[in-house]
Coordinates of C-alpha atoms in Angstrom, one line a residue:
X1 CA -47.8 -26.9 -75.8
X2 CA -45.6 -26.0 -79.2
X3 CA -41.6 -25.9 -78.2
X4 CA -39.7 -23.0 -78.8
X5 CA -37.2 -23.5 -81.6
X6 CA -33.8 -22.1 -81.3
X7 CA -32.7 -19.9 -84.2
X8 CA -29.0 -19.6 -85.8
X9 CA -28.7 -16.7 -83.5
X10 CA -29.3 -18.6 -80.6
X11 CA -32.7 -16.8 -79.8
X12 CA -35.8 -19.4 -79.3
X13 CA -38.7 -19.2 -81.7
X14 CA -41.8 -20.7 -81.8
X15 CA -42.8 -23.4 -84.1
X16 CA -45.4 -21.6 -86.7
X17 CA -49.1 -22.6 -85.1
X18 CA -50.7 -25.6 -86.6
X19 CA -47.6 -27.3 -87.7
X20 CA -47.6 -30.8 -87.7
X21 CA -45.0 -32.7 -85.4
X22 CA -44.5 -36.1 -86.5
X23 CA -44.0 -38.7 -83.7
X24 CA -41.1 -40.8 -84.2
X25 CA -42.5 -43.6 -82.4
X26 CA -46.0 -43.5 -84.5
X27 CA -43.5 -43.2 -87.8
X28 CA -41.9 -46.3 -86.3
X29 CA -45.2 -48.0 -85.6
X30 CA -45.9 -47.6 -89.3
X31 CA -43.4 -48.8 -90.7
X32 CA -43.6 -51.9 -88.7
X33 CA -47.1 -52.3 -90.0
X34 CA -46.2 -51.9 -93.3
X35 CA -44.0 -55.2 -93.1
X36 CA -46.9 -56.9 -90.9
X37 CA -49.4 -56.0 -93.7
X38 CA -47.1 -56.9 -96.9
X39 CA -46.4 -60.3 -95.0
X40 CA -49.8 -61.1 -94.6
X41 CA -51.8 -59.6 -97.6
X42 CA -49.2 -59.0 -99.9
X43 CA -48.4 -55.7 -102.0
X44 CA -51.6 -55.7 -104.6
X45 CA -54.4 -56.3 -101.5
X46 CA -52.5 -53.9 -99.3
X47 CA -54.1 -50.8 -98.2
X48 CA -53.6 -47.1 -96.0
X49 CA -56.6 -48.4 -94.0
X50 CA -55.2 -51.7 -93.3
X51 CA -51.7 -50.2 -92.8
X52 CA -53.0 -47.5 -90.2
X53 CA -55.5 -50.3 -88.0
X54 CA -52.2 -52.4 -87.7
X55 CA -50.2 -49.6 -86.3
X56 CA -53.5 -48.3 -83.8
X57 CA -53.1 -44.8 -85.7
X58 CA -55.5 -42.8 -88.0
X59 CA -55.1 -42.8 -91.8
X60 CA -54.1 -39.2 -91.5
X61 CA -51.1 -40.0 -89.6
X62 CA -50.0 -42.4 -92.5
X63 CA -51.1 -39.4 -95.3
X64 CA -49.1 -37.0 -93.3
X65 CA -45.8 -38.8 -94.1
X66 CA -46.5 -40.8 -97.2
X67 CA -48.5 -40.0 -99.9
X68 CA -49.5 -43.3 -101.1
X69 CA -48.8 -46.9 -100.4
X70 CA -46.4 -47.3 -103.3
X71 CA -44.4 -44.4 -102.0
X72 CA -44.4 -45.9 -98.4
X73 CA -42.8 -49.1 -99.8
X74 CA -40.1 -47.4 -101.5
X75 CA -39.0 -45.4 -98.7
X76 CA -39.0 -48.4 -96.2
X77 CA -37.1 -50.5 -99.1
X78 CA -34.4 -47.6 -99.7
X79 CA -33.7 -47.5 -95.8
X80 CA -32.8 -51.0 -96.1
X81 CA -30.6 -50.4 -98.8
X82 CA -28.9 -47.2 -96.4
X83 CA -27.9 -49.9 -93.9
X84 CA -26.6 -52.2 -95.9
X85 CA -24.8 -55.0 -94.8
X86 CA -21.3 -55.0 -93.0
X87 CA -18.3 -56.5 -94.8
X88 CA -17.0 -59.4 -92.9
X89 CA -13.3 -59.6 -92.3
X90 CA -12.2 -62.7 -91.0
X91 CA -8.8 -63.0 -92.1
X92 CA -9.3 -65.6 -94.4
X93 CA -11.9 -66.1 -98.0
X94 CA -13.5 -68.8 -96.3
X95 CA -14.4 -67.0 -93.1
X96 CA -15.8 -64.2 -94.8
X97 CA -17.7 -66.3 -97.6
X98 CA -19.1 -68.1 -94.3
X99 CA -20.0 -65.3 -92.5
X100 CA -21.4 -63.2 -95.4
X101 CA -23.7 -66.7 -95.7
X102 CA -24.8 -66.7 -92.5
X103 CA -25.8 -62.8 -92.2
X104 CA -27.6 -63.3 -95.5
X105 CA -29.2 -66.3 -94.2
X106 CA -30.5 -64.7 -91.3
X107 CA -32.1 -61.9 -93.2
X108 CA -33.9 -64.2 -95.6
X109 CA -34.7 -66.7 -92.9
X110 CA -36.5 -64.0 -91.3
X111 CA -40.6 -64.8 -91.6
X112 CA -41.3 -61.1 -92.9
X113 CA -38.7 -61.1 -94.8
X114 CA -39.5 -64.2 -96.8
X115 CA -42.9 -63.2 -97.5
X116 CA -42.6 -59.7 -98.3
X117 CA -39.2 -59.9 -100.9
X118 CA -40.9 -62.7 -103.5
X119 CA -43.7 -60.3 -103.5
X120 CA -42.0 -57.0 -104.2
X121 CA -40.0 -58.8 -106.6
X122 CA -43.4 -59.9 -108.4
X123 CA -44.7 -55.9 -107.8
X124 CA -41.3 -54.8 -109.4
X125 CA -42.5 -56.1 -113.1
X126 CA -45.5 -53.6 -112.8
X127 CA -43.8 -50.7 -110.7
X128 CA -40.1 -49.6 -111.9
X129 CA -39.9 -47.6 -109.1
X130 CA -40.4 -50.7 -106.8
X131 CA -37.8 -52.8 -109.0
X132 CA -34.8 -49.8 -108.9
X133 CA -35.4 -49.7 -104.9
X134 CA -35.1 -53.7 -104.8
X135 CA -32.3 -53.4 -107.0
X136 CA -30.5 -50.5 -104.5
X137 CA -31.7 -53.2 -101.5
X138 CA -30.9 -56.5 -102.6
X139 CA -28.4 -55.9 -105.4
X140 CA -26.1 -52.7 -105.0
X141 CA -25.5 -53.3 -101.4
X142 CA -24.4 -56.9 -101.7
X143 CA -22.2 -56.0 -104.5
X144 CA -20.4 -53.7 -102.4
X145 CA -19.7 -56.1 -99.8
X146 CA -18.8 -59.0 -102.2
X147 CA -16.0 -56.0 -103.6
X148 CA -14.4 -55.7 -100.7
X149 CA -14.7 -59.8 -99.6
X150 CA -13.0 -60.3 -103.0
X151 CA -10.5 -57.2 -103.1
X152 CA -9.1 -58.4 -99.5
X153 CA -8.6 -62.0 -100.7
X154 CA -6.5 -60.9 -104.0
X155 CA -4.5 -58.9 -101.4
X156 CA -4.0 -62.0 -99.4
X157 CA -3.1 -63.9 -102.7
X158 CA -6.1 -66.4 -102.1
X159 CA -7.8 -65.2 -105.6
X160 CA -6.2 -63.6 -108.7
X161 CA -6.2 -60.5 -110.0
X162 CA -9.5 -59.6 -112.0
X163 CA -12.0 -61.9 -110.1
X164 CA -15.3 -60.7 -110.7
X165 CA -17.0 -59.6 -107.8
X166 CA -20.7 -59.9 -109.4
X167 CA -19.7 -63.6 -110.0
X168 CA -18.7 -64.1 -106.5
X169 CA -22.4 -63.0 -105.0
X170 CA -23.7 -65.3 -107.7
X171 CA -21.7 -68.3 -106.5
X172 CA -22.3 -67.2 -102.6
X173 CA -25.6 -65.3 -102.3
X174 CA -27.2 -67.2 -105.6
X175 CA -27.8 -71.0 -104.0
X176 CA -28.9 -69.9 -100.7
X177 CA -31.5 -67.4 -102.1
X178 CA -32.6 -70.5 -103.9
X179 CA -33.0 -72.6 -101.8
X180 CA -34.9 -70.1 -99.0
X181 CA -36.5 -67.9 -101.0
X182 CA -37.7 -69.9 -104.3
X183 CA -37.9 -73.7 -103.0
X184 CA -38.7 -72.3 -99.2
X185 CA -36.5 -75.5 -98.1
X186 CA -34.9 -75.3 -94.9
X187 CA -31.1 -75.3 -93.9
X188 CA -29.7 -79.1 -93.2
X189 CA -26.8 -79.3 -90.0
X190 CA -23.4 -78.0 -91.8
X191 CA -25.7 -76.6 -95.1
X192 CA -23.5 -73.4 -94.7
X193 CA -20.1 -74.8 -94.5
X194 CA -20.9 -76.9 -97.4
X195 CA -21.7 -74.0 -99.3
X196 CA -19.0 -72.0 -98.0
X197 CA -16.1 -74.5 -99.5
X198 CA -18.0 -75.0 -102.6
X199 CA -17.9 -71.4 -103.2
X200 CA -14.5 -70.7 -102.4
X201 CA -13.8 -73.9 -104.5
X202 CA -15.4 -72.2 -107.4
X203 CA -14.0 -68.9 -106.9
X204 CA -10.3 -70.4 -106.8
X205 CA -10.9 -72.4 -109.8

């Protein structure tokens, strides 16, 4: 039975006969399946059929929501960008840098992210739309966080006026991304503490 929907006047009206009702739990299952499928086979080999099978739904359920696997992936990457990273506020530059590294390390060590991000970066060379979405998800949101960290450190007198947030982001997250995503190495005990001290020293030099 199709539920009645309220009009602006408060009088219930019925949904049009045959209108598709997109169930949220199905949408969530498909999104989860996309990440898993990307990690398992990569973007090039990923298919709507494989996504539907992994999600336990029919292909029609996927196509009702997204017209292609590219639009599906772009939607997911854009959703990540909207969520963004919370700007740390510990009261000190070292504390903020250390907190930012902890959050970034947790995200980059996720087994799905460690497979999906490199694959999408490769695909971005062939698909400008993916390149733009990746930039928004991986760069723009983190640039905003770095700008907050730098601004507050300048206000506390820990960094000089004119400190470049982009350089700060490179110094803080760049080595971590290289180690976890490119080299795929582990994080020895105390690594994040040492990286935080090194980043702060470089920013203050």
